[in-house]
PDB file of C-alpha atoms in Angstrom:
ATOM      1  CA  MET A   1     -16.636  44.841  35.795  1.00  0.00           C
ATOM      2  CA  ALA A   2     -20.403  44.767  36.380  1.00  0.00           C
ATOM      3  CA  HIS A   3     -22.077  41.399  36.663  1.00  0.00           C
ATOM      4  CA  ASP A   4     -24.968  40.816  34.240  1.00  0.00           C
ATOM      5  CA  MET A   5     -27.574  38.768  36.070  1.00  0.00           C
ATOM      6  CA  TRP A   6     -29.535  38.205  32.832  1.00  0.00           C
ATOM      7  CA  THR A   7     -26.734  36.334  31.007  1.00  0.00           C
ATOM      8  CA  TYR A   8     -25.546  32.765  31.652  1.00  0.00           C
ATOM      9  CA  GLY A   9     -22.077  32.400  33.125  1.00  0.00           C
ATOM     10  CA  LYS A  10     -19.373  30.371  31.405  1.00  0.00           C
ATOM     11  CA  ALA A  11     -20.221  27.064  33.172  1.00  0.00           C
ATOM     12  CA  ALA A  12     -23.918  27.351  32.294  1.00  0.00           C
ATOM     13  CA  ALA A  13     -23.498  28.848  28.795  1.00  0.00           C
ATOM     14  CA  PRO A  14     -24.923  25.715  27.075  1.00  0.00           C
ATOM     15  CA  ALA A  15     -28.294  26.614  28.621  1.00  0.00           C
ATOM     16  CA  ALA A  16     -28.708  29.305  25.987  1.00  0.00           C
ATOM     17  CA  HIS A  17     -28.876  26.579  23.330  1.00  0.00           C
ATOM     18  CA  LEU A  18     -31.144  24.074  25.105  1.00  0.00           C
ATOM     19  CA  ASP A  19     -34.850  23.831  25.770  1.00  0.00           C
ATOM     20  CA  LEU A  20     -34.810  23.640  29.575  1.00  0.00           C
ATOM     21  CA  THR A  21     -38.573  23.280  29.918  1.00  0.00           C
ATOM     22  CA  GLY A  22     -39.322  20.440  32.331  1.00  0.00           C
ATOM     23  CA  TYR A  23     -35.784  20.259  33.750  1.00  0.00           C
ATOM     24  CA  ARG A  24     -35.496  19.480  37.459  1.00  0.00           C
ATOM     25  CA  VAL A  25     -34.240  22.487  39.456  1.00  0.00           C
ATOM     26  CA  GLU A  26     -31.779  21.882  42.278  1.00  0.00           C
ATOM     27  CA  ALA A  27     -30.923  24.739  44.628  1.00  0.00           C
ATOM     28  CA  ALA A  28     -27.696  24.597  46.635  1.00  0.00           C
ATOM     29  CA  ASP A  29     -29.579  22.813  49.411  1.00  0.00           C
ATOM     30  CA  GLY A  30     -32.029  20.571  47.557  1.00  0.00           C
ATOM     31  CA  PHE A  31     -34.939  20.217  45.138  1.00  0.00           C
ATOM     32  CA  ALA A  32     -36.639  23.519  44.270  1.00  0.00           C
ATOM     33  CA  GLY A  33     -39.025  22.631  41.421  1.00  0.00           C
ATOM     34  CA  THR A  34     -39.046  22.326  37.648  1.00  0.00           C
ATOM     35  CA  VAL A  35     -38.453  24.752  34.793  1.00  0.00           C
ATOM     36  CA  ASP A  36     -41.822  25.998  33.556  1.00  0.00           C
ATOM     37  CA  THR A  37     -40.505  28.338  30.850  1.00  0.00           C
ATOM     38  CA  HIS A  38     -37.082  29.413  29.626  1.00  0.00           C
ATOM     39  CA  GLU A  39     -35.964  32.673  28.013  1.00  0.00           C
ATOM     40  CA  PRO A  40     -32.470  32.065  26.567  1.00  0.00           C
ATOM     41  CA  ALA A  41     -31.724  35.458  24.962  1.00  0.00           C
ATOM     42  CA  ALA A  42     -28.524  37.056  26.270  1.00  0.00           C
ATOM     43  CA  GLY A  43     -29.176  40.143  28.332  1.00  0.00           C
ATOM     44  CA  ARG A  44     -32.602  38.927  29.458  1.00  0.00           C
ATOM     45  CA  ALA A  45     -32.076  35.182  29.966  1.00  0.00           C
ATOM     46  CA  HIS A  46     -33.963  33.580  32.842  1.00  0.00           C
ATOM     47  CA  VAL A  47     -36.019  30.560  33.813  1.00  0.00           C
ATOM     48  CA  VAL A  48     -39.444  30.534  35.393  1.00  0.00           C
ATOM     49  CA  VAL A  49     -39.451  27.844  38.075  1.00  0.00           C
ATOM     50  CA  ASP A  50     -42.606  26.039  39.164  1.00  0.00           C
ATOM     51  CA  THR A  51     -41.886  25.333  42.841  1.00  0.00           C
ATOM     52  CA  SER A  52     -44.545  22.624  43.243  1.00  0.00           C
ATOM     53  CA  PRO A  53     -44.849  20.397  45.222  1.00  0.00           C
ATOM     54  CA  TRP A  54     -42.397  22.111  47.605  1.00  0.00           C
ATOM     55  CA  LEU A  55     -44.257  25.473  47.409  1.00  0.00           C
ATOM     56  CA  PRO A  56     -47.588  24.662  45.731  1.00  0.00           C
ATOM     57  CA  ASP A  57     -49.070  27.001  43.127  1.00  0.00           C
ATOM     58  CA  ARG A  58     -46.011  29.258  42.836  1.00  0.00           C
ATOM     59  CA  ARG A  59     -43.793  30.205  39.953  1.00  0.00           C
ATOM     60  CA  ILE A  60     -40.778  32.491  40.264  1.00  0.00           C
ATOM     61  CA  VAL A  61     -38.224  34.065  37.938  1.00  0.00           C
ATOM     62  CA  VAL A  62     -34.582  33.031  38.376  1.00  0.00           C
ATOM     63  CA  PRO A  63     -32.013  35.127  36.467  1.00  0.00           C
ATOM     64  CA  ALA A  64     -29.580  33.239  34.227  1.00  0.00           C
ATOM     65  CA  ALA A  65     -26.475  34.145  36.231  1.00  0.00           C
ATOM     66  CA  VAL A  66     -27.806  32.133  39.196  1.00  0.00           C
ATOM     67  CA  VAL A  67     -27.620  28.945  37.107  1.00  0.00           C
ATOM     68  CA  THR A  68     -24.309  27.291  37.966  1.00  0.00           C
ATOM     69  CA  ALA A  69     -24.525  24.070  35.939  1.00  0.00           C
ATOM     70  CA  ILE A  70     -26.678  22.177  33.450  1.00  0.00           C
ATOM     71  CA  ASP A  71     -26.855  18.390  33.228  1.00  0.00           C
ATOM     72  CA  PRO A  72     -28.672  17.616  29.950  1.00  0.00           C
ATOM     73  CA  GLY A  73     -28.382  13.852  30.491  1.00  0.00           C
ATOM     74  CA  ARG A  74     -30.292  14.064  33.767  1.00  0.00           C
ATOM     75  CA  GLU A  75     -32.312  17.106  32.656  1.00  0.00           C
ATOM     76  CA  THR A  76     -31.228  18.980  35.768  1.00  0.00           C
ATOM     77  CA  LEU A  77     -30.469  22.641  36.273  1.00  0.00           C
ATOM     78  CA  HIS A  78     -28.340  23.618  39.302  1.00  0.00           C
ATOM     79  CA  LEU A  79     -28.671  26.972  41.050  1.00  0.00           C
ATOM     80  CA  GLY A  80     -26.058  28.749  43.116  1.00  0.00           C
ATOM     81  CA  CYS A  81     -28.506  29.843  45.793  1.00  0.00           C
ATOM     82  CA  PRO A  82     -30.289  28.295  48.774  1.00  0.00           C
ATOM     83  CA  LYS A  83     -33.986  27.450  48.750  1.00  0.00           C
ATOM     84  CA  ARG A  84     -34.543  30.329  51.192  1.00  0.00           C
ATOM     85  CA  LEU A  85     -34.009  32.859  48.373  1.00  0.00           C
ATOM     86  CA  ILE A  86     -36.433  30.999  46.142  1.00  0.00           C
ATOM     87  CA  GLU A  87     -39.026  30.884  48.904  1.00  0.00           C
ATOM     88  CA  GLN A  88     -38.711  34.663  49.438  1.00  0.00           C
ATOM     89  CA  ALA A  89     -39.038  35.482  45.727  1.00  0.00           C
ATOM     90  CA  PRO A  90     -41.994  37.502  44.487  1.00  0.00           C
ATOM     91  CA  PRO A  91     -44.391  35.326  42.478  1.00  0.00           C
ATOM     92  CA  PHE A  92     -44.033  35.369  38.709  1.00  0.00           C
ATOM     93  CA  GLU A  93     -46.630  37.580  37.038  1.00  0.00           C
ATOM     94  CA  PRO A  94     -46.994  36.831  33.309  1.00  0.00           C
ATOM     95  CA  GLY A  95     -46.818  39.845  31.044  1.00  0.00           C
ATOM     96  CA  PRO A  96     -44.136  42.027  29.531  1.00  0.00           C
ATOM     97  CA  GLY A  97     -40.578  41.058  30.412  1.00  0.00           C
ATOM     98  CA  PRO A  98     -38.012  42.955  32.488  1.00  0.00           C
ATOM     99  CA  ASP A  99     -36.629  44.729  29.409  1.00  0.00           C
ATOM    100  CA  ARG A 100     -39.920  46.199  28.172  1.00  0.00           C
ATOM    101  CA  ASP A 101     -41.020  49.806  28.818  1.00  0.00           C
ATOM    102  CA  ASP A 102     -44.679  48.821  29.242  1.00  0.00           C
ATOM    103  CA  ASP A 103     -43.917  46.416  32.122  1.00  0.00           C
ATOM    104  CA  ASP A 104     -45.713  46.915  35.436  1.00  0.00           C
ATOM    105  CA  GLN A 105     -43.186  49.172  37.214  1.00  0.00           C
ATOM    106  CA  PRO A 106     -43.855  48.112  40.864  1.00  0.00           C
ATOM    107  CA  HIS A 107     -43.629  44.393  39.991  1.00  0.00           C
ATOM    108  CA  ARG A 108     -40.539  45.056  37.890  1.00  0.00           C
ATOM    109  CA  MET A 109     -38.792  46.796  40.797  1.00  0.00           C
ATOM    110  CA  ARG A 110     -39.682  43.958  43.226  1.00  0.00           C
ATOM    111  CA  LEU A 111     -38.306  41.465  40.707  1.00  0.00           C
ATOM    112  CA  VAL A 112     -35.033  43.358  40.246  1.00  0.00           C
ATOM    113  CA  ASP A 113     -34.614  43.838  44.026  1.00  0.00           C
ATOM    114  CA  TYR A 114     -35.213  40.137  44.570  1.00  0.00           C
ATOM    115  CA  CYS A 115     -32.781  39.109  41.818  1.00  0.00           C
ATOM    116  CA  LEU A 116     -30.056  41.319  43.259  1.00  0.00           C
ATOM    117  CA  ALA A 117     -30.368  39.354  46.522  1.00  0.00           C
ATOM    118  CA  PHE A 118     -28.768  36.399  44.719  1.00  0.00           C
ATOM    119  CA  PHE A 119     -25.559  38.402  44.410  1.00  0.00           C
ATOM    120  CA  ARG A 120     -25.301  39.910  47.919  1.00  0.00           C
TER     121      ARG A 120
END
């Protein structure tokens, strides 16, 4: 069965029903930033993480399947990846999403290649 990186897994499924904006983001090895924006729709779900102050002036897209847990009480989102993958991510470029035909093709391919690294 193919893994859908744009859909929350069972443990993180409540994320689809929450506003995660402002949540603290914890990678497997420590603080990685805060949620800047959240797209909850199944099949294209993701969060845009503002990596400041760790990596100033950067925002990156993290696909929903990388989210391993949500703690609404502490407003914390846990990722199943190390900070190294976040640091290597291409910067977020606002515009059409990954499911739109008019998206910038080179940026879209870099984003998909990067997201697949989470699952290698």
